[in-house]
Coordinates of C-alpha atoms and ligand atoms in Angstrom, one line a residue:
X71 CA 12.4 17.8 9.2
X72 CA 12.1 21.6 9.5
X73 CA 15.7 21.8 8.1
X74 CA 14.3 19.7 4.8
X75 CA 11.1 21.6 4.3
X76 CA 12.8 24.8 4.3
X77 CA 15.6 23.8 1.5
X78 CA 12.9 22.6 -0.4
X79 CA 11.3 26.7 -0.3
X80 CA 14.6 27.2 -1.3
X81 CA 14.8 24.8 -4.3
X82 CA 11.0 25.5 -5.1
X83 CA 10.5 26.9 -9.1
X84 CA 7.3 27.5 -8.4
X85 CA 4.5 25.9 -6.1
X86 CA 1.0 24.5 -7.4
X87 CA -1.3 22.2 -6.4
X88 CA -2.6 20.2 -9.5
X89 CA -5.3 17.3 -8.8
X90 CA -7.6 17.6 -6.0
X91 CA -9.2 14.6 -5.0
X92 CA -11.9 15.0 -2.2
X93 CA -14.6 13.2 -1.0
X94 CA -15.7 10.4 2.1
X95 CA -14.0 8.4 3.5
X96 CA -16.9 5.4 2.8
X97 CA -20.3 6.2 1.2
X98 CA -22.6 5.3 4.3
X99 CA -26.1 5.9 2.5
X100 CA -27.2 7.5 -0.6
X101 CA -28.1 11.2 1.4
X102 CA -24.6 11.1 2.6
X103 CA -23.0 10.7 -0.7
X104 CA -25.7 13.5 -1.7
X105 CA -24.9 16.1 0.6
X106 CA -21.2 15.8 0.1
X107 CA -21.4 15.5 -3.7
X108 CA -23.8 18.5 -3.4
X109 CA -20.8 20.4 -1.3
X110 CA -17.8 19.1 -3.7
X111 CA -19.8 20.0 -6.9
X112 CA -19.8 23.7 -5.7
X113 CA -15.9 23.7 -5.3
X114 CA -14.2 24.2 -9.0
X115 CA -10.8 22.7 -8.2
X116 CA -12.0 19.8 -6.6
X117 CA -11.7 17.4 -9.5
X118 CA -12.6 14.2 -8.6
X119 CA -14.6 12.5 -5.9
X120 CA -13.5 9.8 -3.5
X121 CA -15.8 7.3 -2.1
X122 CA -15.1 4.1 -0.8
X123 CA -17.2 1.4 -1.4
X124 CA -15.6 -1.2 -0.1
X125 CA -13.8 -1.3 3.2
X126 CA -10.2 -2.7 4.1
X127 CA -11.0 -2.9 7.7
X128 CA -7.6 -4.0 9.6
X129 CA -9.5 -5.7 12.4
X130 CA -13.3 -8.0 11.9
X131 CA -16.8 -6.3 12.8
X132 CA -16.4 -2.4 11.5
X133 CA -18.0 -0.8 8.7
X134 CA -16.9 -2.5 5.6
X135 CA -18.7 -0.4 2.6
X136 CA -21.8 -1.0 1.0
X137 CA -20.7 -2.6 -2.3
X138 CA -22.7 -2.3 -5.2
X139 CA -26.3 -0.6 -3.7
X140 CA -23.0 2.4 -3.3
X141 CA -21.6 2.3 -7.2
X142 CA -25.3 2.6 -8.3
X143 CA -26.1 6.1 -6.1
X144 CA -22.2 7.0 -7.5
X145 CA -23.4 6.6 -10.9
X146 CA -27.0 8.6 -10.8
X147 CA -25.1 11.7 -8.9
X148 CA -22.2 11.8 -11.1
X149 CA -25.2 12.7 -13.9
X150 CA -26.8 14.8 -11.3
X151 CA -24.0 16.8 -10.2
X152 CA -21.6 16.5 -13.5
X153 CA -19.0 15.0 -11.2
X154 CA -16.6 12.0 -11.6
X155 CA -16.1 9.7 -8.7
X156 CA -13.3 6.9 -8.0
X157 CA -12.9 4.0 -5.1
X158 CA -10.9 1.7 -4.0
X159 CA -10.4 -1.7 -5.6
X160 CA -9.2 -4.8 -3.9
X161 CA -10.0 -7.8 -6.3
X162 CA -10.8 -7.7 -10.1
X163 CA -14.8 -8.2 -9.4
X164 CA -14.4 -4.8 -7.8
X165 CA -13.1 -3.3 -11.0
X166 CA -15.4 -5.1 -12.8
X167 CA -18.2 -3.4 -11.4
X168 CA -16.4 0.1 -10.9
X169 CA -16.5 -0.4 -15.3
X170 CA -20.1 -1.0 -15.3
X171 CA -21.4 1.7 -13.1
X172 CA -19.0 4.1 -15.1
X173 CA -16.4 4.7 -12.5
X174 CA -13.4 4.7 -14.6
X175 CA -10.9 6.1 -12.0
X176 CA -9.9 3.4 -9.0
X177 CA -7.1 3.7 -6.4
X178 CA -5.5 0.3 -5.1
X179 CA -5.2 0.7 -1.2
X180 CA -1.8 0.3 0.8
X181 CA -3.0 -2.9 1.7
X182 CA -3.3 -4.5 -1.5
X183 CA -0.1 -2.7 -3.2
X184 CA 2.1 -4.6 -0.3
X185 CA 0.3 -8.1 -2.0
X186 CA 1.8 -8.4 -6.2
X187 CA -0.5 -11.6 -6.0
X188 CA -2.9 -9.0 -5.5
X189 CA -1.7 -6.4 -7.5
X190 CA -0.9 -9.2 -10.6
X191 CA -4.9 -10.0 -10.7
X192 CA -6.2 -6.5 -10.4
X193 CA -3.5 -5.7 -13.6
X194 CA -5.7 -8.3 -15.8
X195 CA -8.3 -6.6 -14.7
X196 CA -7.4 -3.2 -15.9
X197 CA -5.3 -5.2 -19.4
X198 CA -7.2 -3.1 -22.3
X199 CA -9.4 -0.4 -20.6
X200 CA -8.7 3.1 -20.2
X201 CA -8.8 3.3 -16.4
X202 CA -7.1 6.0 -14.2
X203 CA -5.1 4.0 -11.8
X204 CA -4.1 5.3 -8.3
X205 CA -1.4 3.6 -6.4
X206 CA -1.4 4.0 -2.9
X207 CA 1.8 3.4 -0.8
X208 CA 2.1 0.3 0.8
X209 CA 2.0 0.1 4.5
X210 CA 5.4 -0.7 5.5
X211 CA 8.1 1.9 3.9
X212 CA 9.6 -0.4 1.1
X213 CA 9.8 1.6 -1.6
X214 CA 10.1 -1.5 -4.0
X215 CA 7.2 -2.8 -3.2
X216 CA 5.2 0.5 -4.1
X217 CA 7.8 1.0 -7.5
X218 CA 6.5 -2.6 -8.1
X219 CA 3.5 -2.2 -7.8
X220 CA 3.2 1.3 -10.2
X221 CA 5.4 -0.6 -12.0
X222 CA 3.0 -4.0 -12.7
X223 CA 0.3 -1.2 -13.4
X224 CA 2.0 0.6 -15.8
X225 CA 3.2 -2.8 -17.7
X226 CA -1.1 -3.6 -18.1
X227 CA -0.7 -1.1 -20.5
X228 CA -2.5 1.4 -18.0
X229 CA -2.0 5.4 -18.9
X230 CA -3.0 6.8 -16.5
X231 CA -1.2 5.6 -13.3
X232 CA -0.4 7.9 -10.2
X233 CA 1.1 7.7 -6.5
X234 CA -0.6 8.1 -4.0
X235 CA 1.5 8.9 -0.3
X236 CA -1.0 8.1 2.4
X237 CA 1.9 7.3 5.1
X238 CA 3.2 4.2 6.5
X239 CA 2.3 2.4 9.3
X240 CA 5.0 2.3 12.3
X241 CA 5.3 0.4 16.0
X242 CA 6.0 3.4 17.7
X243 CA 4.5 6.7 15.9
X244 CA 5.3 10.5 16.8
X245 CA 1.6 11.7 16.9
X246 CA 0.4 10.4 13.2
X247 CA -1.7 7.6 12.6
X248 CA 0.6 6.8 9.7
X249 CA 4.6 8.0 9.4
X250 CA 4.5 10.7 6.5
X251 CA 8.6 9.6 6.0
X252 CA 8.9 12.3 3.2
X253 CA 12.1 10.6 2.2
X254 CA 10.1 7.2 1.0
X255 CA 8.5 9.1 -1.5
X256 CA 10.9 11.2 -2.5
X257 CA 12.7 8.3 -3.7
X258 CA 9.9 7.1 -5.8
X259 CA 9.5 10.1 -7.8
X260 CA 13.0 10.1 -8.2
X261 CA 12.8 6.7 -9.6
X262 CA 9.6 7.0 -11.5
X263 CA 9.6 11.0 -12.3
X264 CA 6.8 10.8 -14.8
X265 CA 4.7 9.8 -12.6
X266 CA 2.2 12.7 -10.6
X267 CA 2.0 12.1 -7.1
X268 CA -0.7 12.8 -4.7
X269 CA -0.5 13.1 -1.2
X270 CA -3.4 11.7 1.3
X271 CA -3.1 13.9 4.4
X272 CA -5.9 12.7 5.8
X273 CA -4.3 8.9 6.3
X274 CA -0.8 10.2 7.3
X275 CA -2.7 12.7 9.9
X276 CA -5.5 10.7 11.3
X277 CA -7.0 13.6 13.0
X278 CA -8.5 16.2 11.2
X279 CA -6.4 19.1 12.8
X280 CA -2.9 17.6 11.0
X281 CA -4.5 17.7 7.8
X282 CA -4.0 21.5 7.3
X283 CA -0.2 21.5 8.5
X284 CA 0.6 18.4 6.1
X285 CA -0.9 20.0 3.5
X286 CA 1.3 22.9 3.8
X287 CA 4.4 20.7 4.3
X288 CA 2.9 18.4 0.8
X289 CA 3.0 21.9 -1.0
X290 CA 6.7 22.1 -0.1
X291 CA 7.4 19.0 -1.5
X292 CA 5.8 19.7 -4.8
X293 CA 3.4 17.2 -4.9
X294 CA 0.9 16.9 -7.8
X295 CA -2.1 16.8 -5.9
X296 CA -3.8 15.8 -3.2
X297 CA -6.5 13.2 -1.9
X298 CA -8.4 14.2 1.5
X299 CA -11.2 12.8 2.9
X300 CA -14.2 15.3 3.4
X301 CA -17.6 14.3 5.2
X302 CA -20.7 16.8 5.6
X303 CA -20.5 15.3 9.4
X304 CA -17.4 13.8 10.1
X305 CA -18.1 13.4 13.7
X306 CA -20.7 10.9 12.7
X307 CA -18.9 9.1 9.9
X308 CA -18.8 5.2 9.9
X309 CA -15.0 5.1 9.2
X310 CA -12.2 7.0 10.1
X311 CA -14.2 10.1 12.0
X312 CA -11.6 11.4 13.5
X313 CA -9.6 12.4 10.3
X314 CA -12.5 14.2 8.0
X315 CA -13.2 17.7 7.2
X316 CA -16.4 19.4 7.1
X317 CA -17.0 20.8 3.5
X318 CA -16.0 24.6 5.0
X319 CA -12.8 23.2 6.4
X320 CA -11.6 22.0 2.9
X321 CA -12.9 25.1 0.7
X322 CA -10.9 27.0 4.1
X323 CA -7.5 24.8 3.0
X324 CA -8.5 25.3 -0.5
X325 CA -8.5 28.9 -0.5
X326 CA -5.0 28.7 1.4
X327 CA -3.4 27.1 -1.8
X328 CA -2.4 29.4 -4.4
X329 CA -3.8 28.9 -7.8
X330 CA -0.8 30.2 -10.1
X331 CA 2.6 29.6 -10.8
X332 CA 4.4 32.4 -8.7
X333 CA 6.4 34.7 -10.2
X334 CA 10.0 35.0 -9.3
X335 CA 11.4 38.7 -9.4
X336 CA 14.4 39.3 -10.8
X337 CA 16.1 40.5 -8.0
X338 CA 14.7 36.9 -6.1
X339 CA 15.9 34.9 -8.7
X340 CA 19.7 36.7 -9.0
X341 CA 19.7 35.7 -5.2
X342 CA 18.3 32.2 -5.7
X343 CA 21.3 31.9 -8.3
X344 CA 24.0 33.4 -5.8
X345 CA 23.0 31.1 -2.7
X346 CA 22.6 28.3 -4.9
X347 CA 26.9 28.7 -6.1
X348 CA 27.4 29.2 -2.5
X349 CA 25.7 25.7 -1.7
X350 CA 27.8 24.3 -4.2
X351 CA 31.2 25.2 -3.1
X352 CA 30.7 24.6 0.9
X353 CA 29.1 21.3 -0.3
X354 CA 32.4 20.6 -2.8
X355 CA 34.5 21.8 0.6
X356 CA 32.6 19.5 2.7
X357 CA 33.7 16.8 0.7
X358 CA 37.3 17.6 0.9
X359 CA 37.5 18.1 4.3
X360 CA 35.9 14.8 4.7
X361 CA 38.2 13.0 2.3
X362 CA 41.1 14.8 4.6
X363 CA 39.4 13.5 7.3
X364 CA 39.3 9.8 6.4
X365 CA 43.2 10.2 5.0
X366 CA 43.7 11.0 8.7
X367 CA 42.1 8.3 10.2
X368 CA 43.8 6.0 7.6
X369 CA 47.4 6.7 9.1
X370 CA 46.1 6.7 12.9
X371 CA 45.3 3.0 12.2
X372 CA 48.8 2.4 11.1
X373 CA 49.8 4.1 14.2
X374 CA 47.1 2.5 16.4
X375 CA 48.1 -1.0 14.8
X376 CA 52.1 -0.5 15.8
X377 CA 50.3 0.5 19.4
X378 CA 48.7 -2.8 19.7
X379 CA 45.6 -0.4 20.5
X380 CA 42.0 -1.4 19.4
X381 CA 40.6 0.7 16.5
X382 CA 37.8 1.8 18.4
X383 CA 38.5 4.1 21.3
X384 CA 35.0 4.3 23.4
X385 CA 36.4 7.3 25.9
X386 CA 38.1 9.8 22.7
X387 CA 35.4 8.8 20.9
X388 CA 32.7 10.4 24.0
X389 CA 35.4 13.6 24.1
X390 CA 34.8 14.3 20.3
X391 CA 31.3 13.8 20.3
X392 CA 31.0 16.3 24.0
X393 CA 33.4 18.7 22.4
X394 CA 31.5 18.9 18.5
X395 CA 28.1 19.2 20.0
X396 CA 29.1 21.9 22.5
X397 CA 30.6 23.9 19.2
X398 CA 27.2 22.8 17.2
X399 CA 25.1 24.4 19.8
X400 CA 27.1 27.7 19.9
X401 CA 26.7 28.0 16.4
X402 CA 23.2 27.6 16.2
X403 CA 23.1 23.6 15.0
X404 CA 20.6 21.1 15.8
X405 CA 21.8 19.1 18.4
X406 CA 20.4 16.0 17.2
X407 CA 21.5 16.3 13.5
X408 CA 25.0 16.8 14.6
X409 CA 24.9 13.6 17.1
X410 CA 23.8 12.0 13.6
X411 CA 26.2 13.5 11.6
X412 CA 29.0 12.4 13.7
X413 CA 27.9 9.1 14.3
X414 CA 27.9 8.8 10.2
X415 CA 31.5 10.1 9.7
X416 CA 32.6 8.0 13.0
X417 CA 30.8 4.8 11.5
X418 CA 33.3 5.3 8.1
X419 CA 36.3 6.3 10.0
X420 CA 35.9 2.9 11.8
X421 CA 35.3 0.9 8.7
X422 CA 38.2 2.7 6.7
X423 CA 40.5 1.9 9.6
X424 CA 39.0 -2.1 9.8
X425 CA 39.8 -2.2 6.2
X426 CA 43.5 -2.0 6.2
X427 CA 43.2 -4.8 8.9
X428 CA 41.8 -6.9 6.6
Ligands
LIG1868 C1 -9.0 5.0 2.2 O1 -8.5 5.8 1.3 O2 -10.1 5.1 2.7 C2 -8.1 3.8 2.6 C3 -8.6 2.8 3.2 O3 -6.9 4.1 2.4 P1 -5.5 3.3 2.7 O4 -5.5 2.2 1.7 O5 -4.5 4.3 2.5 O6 -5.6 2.8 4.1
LIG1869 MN1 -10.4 6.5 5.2

């Protein structure tokens, strides 16, 4: 991970932060909504509110949103504070009555964008309006099922569609409420480059004090934006309390993100040039040393073959792997990315020597 974030510094034109999307988690009462509309208003770059109305709760008997009573505060405060809001919508009544109250940017949650049933009736909804749409990541890492999704969106003739990476939910998890898996959404933007995506630290982190650090790894990654949840008492919210910021924490991140396109210096971008050609050629080496690799193992199967010995050797193969990682370690590699590494170029070996069995 550290090894990917700092290649992207590397790679990085410039780094800015676009669309900042703020706001509770749930409206829980009119005040509520108030006081953190009242905090939002106050911060220029923040330029759209989140407020969810209606609840996906995963298990029966929590919190699950206000409904309309909600959209009708939403619509007097959005006059009251010149603001826009958005919310989640899970069924084309919801979008229905996003339209009438005035709410014309919604955000389809990761557990709808897993359902194209779903997905297909909230698309007729949207058929011929000019709504924002916001696509959330499904909850499981398939990548197709979000591309699909965007995708179904973007066929309703919808302009205005983004990403949204709120994480993805995992049996076992290393300390986030939701896998970030940088890599899923990676893919997507290489698939669908046009369009922005936002990153929802406060889903991935699930407690308020990862939001920060993913922030700063979201930057790295060039995202377009961002979607946190903010609460003027997060300790008290209804849902997810654990994961808001006060108002002062966000304007804090806020102020941590840089507002212009950085400037390279000449002498900076000579030297970004240089290491760049130099990444080039050990890469173009790498693969010739790996093609003489595999040319290797290709003749030791003739030779293991006229043996009568079994392609796979379990005791040379434990020898290699003791002797690489003891070299890795001496020169300063991760032990853990070499282990991986050799198990990839192992793996092919194996299957180029299989293959002139069969
Ligand atoms: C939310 O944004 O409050 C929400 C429920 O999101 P998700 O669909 O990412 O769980
Ligand atoms: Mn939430």
């Amino acid at each position: 991970m550290e090894n990917i974030v700092y290649l992207c510094i590397l790679f990085q034109e410039s780094i800015m932060i676009k669309t900042i999307i703020a706001g509770p988690c749930s409206v829980e009462s009119r005040e509520q909504l108030r006081q953190v509309t009242a905090a939002l208003a106050a911060m220029p770059r923040v330029t759209l509110i989140r407020a969810g109305v209606w609840k996906p709760r995963t298990r029966p008997g929590g919190f699950e949103g206000l409904g309309e009573p909600a959209l009708q505060w939403m619509q007097e405060l959005a006059q009251e504070y010149g603001v826009q809001y958005c919310c989640e919508v899970a069924k084309p009544k919801h979008v229905e009555l996003c339209q009438r109250h005035g709410i014309t940017t919604v955000w389809i949650g990761a557990r709808t964008t897993g359902n194209p049933f779903m997905v297909e009736e909230l698309c007729s909804a949207f058929a011929g309006s000019e709504m924002q749409v916001l696509v959330k990541n499904p909850t499981s890492p398939d990548v197709s099922l979000w591309l699909g999704a965007i995708e179904r969106v973007l066929q309703a003739g919808v302009k205005g569609v983004s990403a949204v990476h709120r994480g993805f939910a995992m049996y076992h998890n290393r300390g986030y409420r939701n896998e970030p898996l940088w890599e899923v959404p990676m893919t997507l933007r290489r698939e669908l480059p046009e369009v922005p995506l936002l990153c929802d630290p406060s889903h991935i982190g699930g407690r308020r004090e990862l939001v920060a650090p993913l922030v700063r790894t979201a930057v790295q990654f060039d995202y377009d934006g961002l979607m946190v949840e903010v609460h003027h008492a997060p300790e008290s919210a209804l849902t997810d309390a654990a994961q808001q910021l006060t108002p002062a924490a966000f304007a804090d991140l806020l102020s941590q993100l840089s507002t212009s396109d950085s400037q390279h210096s000449t002498f900076n971008s000579h030297k970004l040039d240089s290491l760049r050609s130099q990444i080039d050629e050990i890469d173009h080496e790498l693969l010739s040393l790996l093609a003489r690799r595999m040319e290797m193992s290709r003749q030791i199967s003739f030779i293991k073959h006229d043996l009568q010995m079994p392609v796979y050797q379990s005791g040379r193969w434990s020898d290699v792997v003791a002797d690489r990682l003891q070299q890795a370690t001496a020169l300063g590699l991760d032990a853990d990315f070499t282990r991986a590494l050799l198990e990839k170029i192992h793996g092919e070996s194996i299957r180029v020597q299989l293959a002139d069995k069969a």
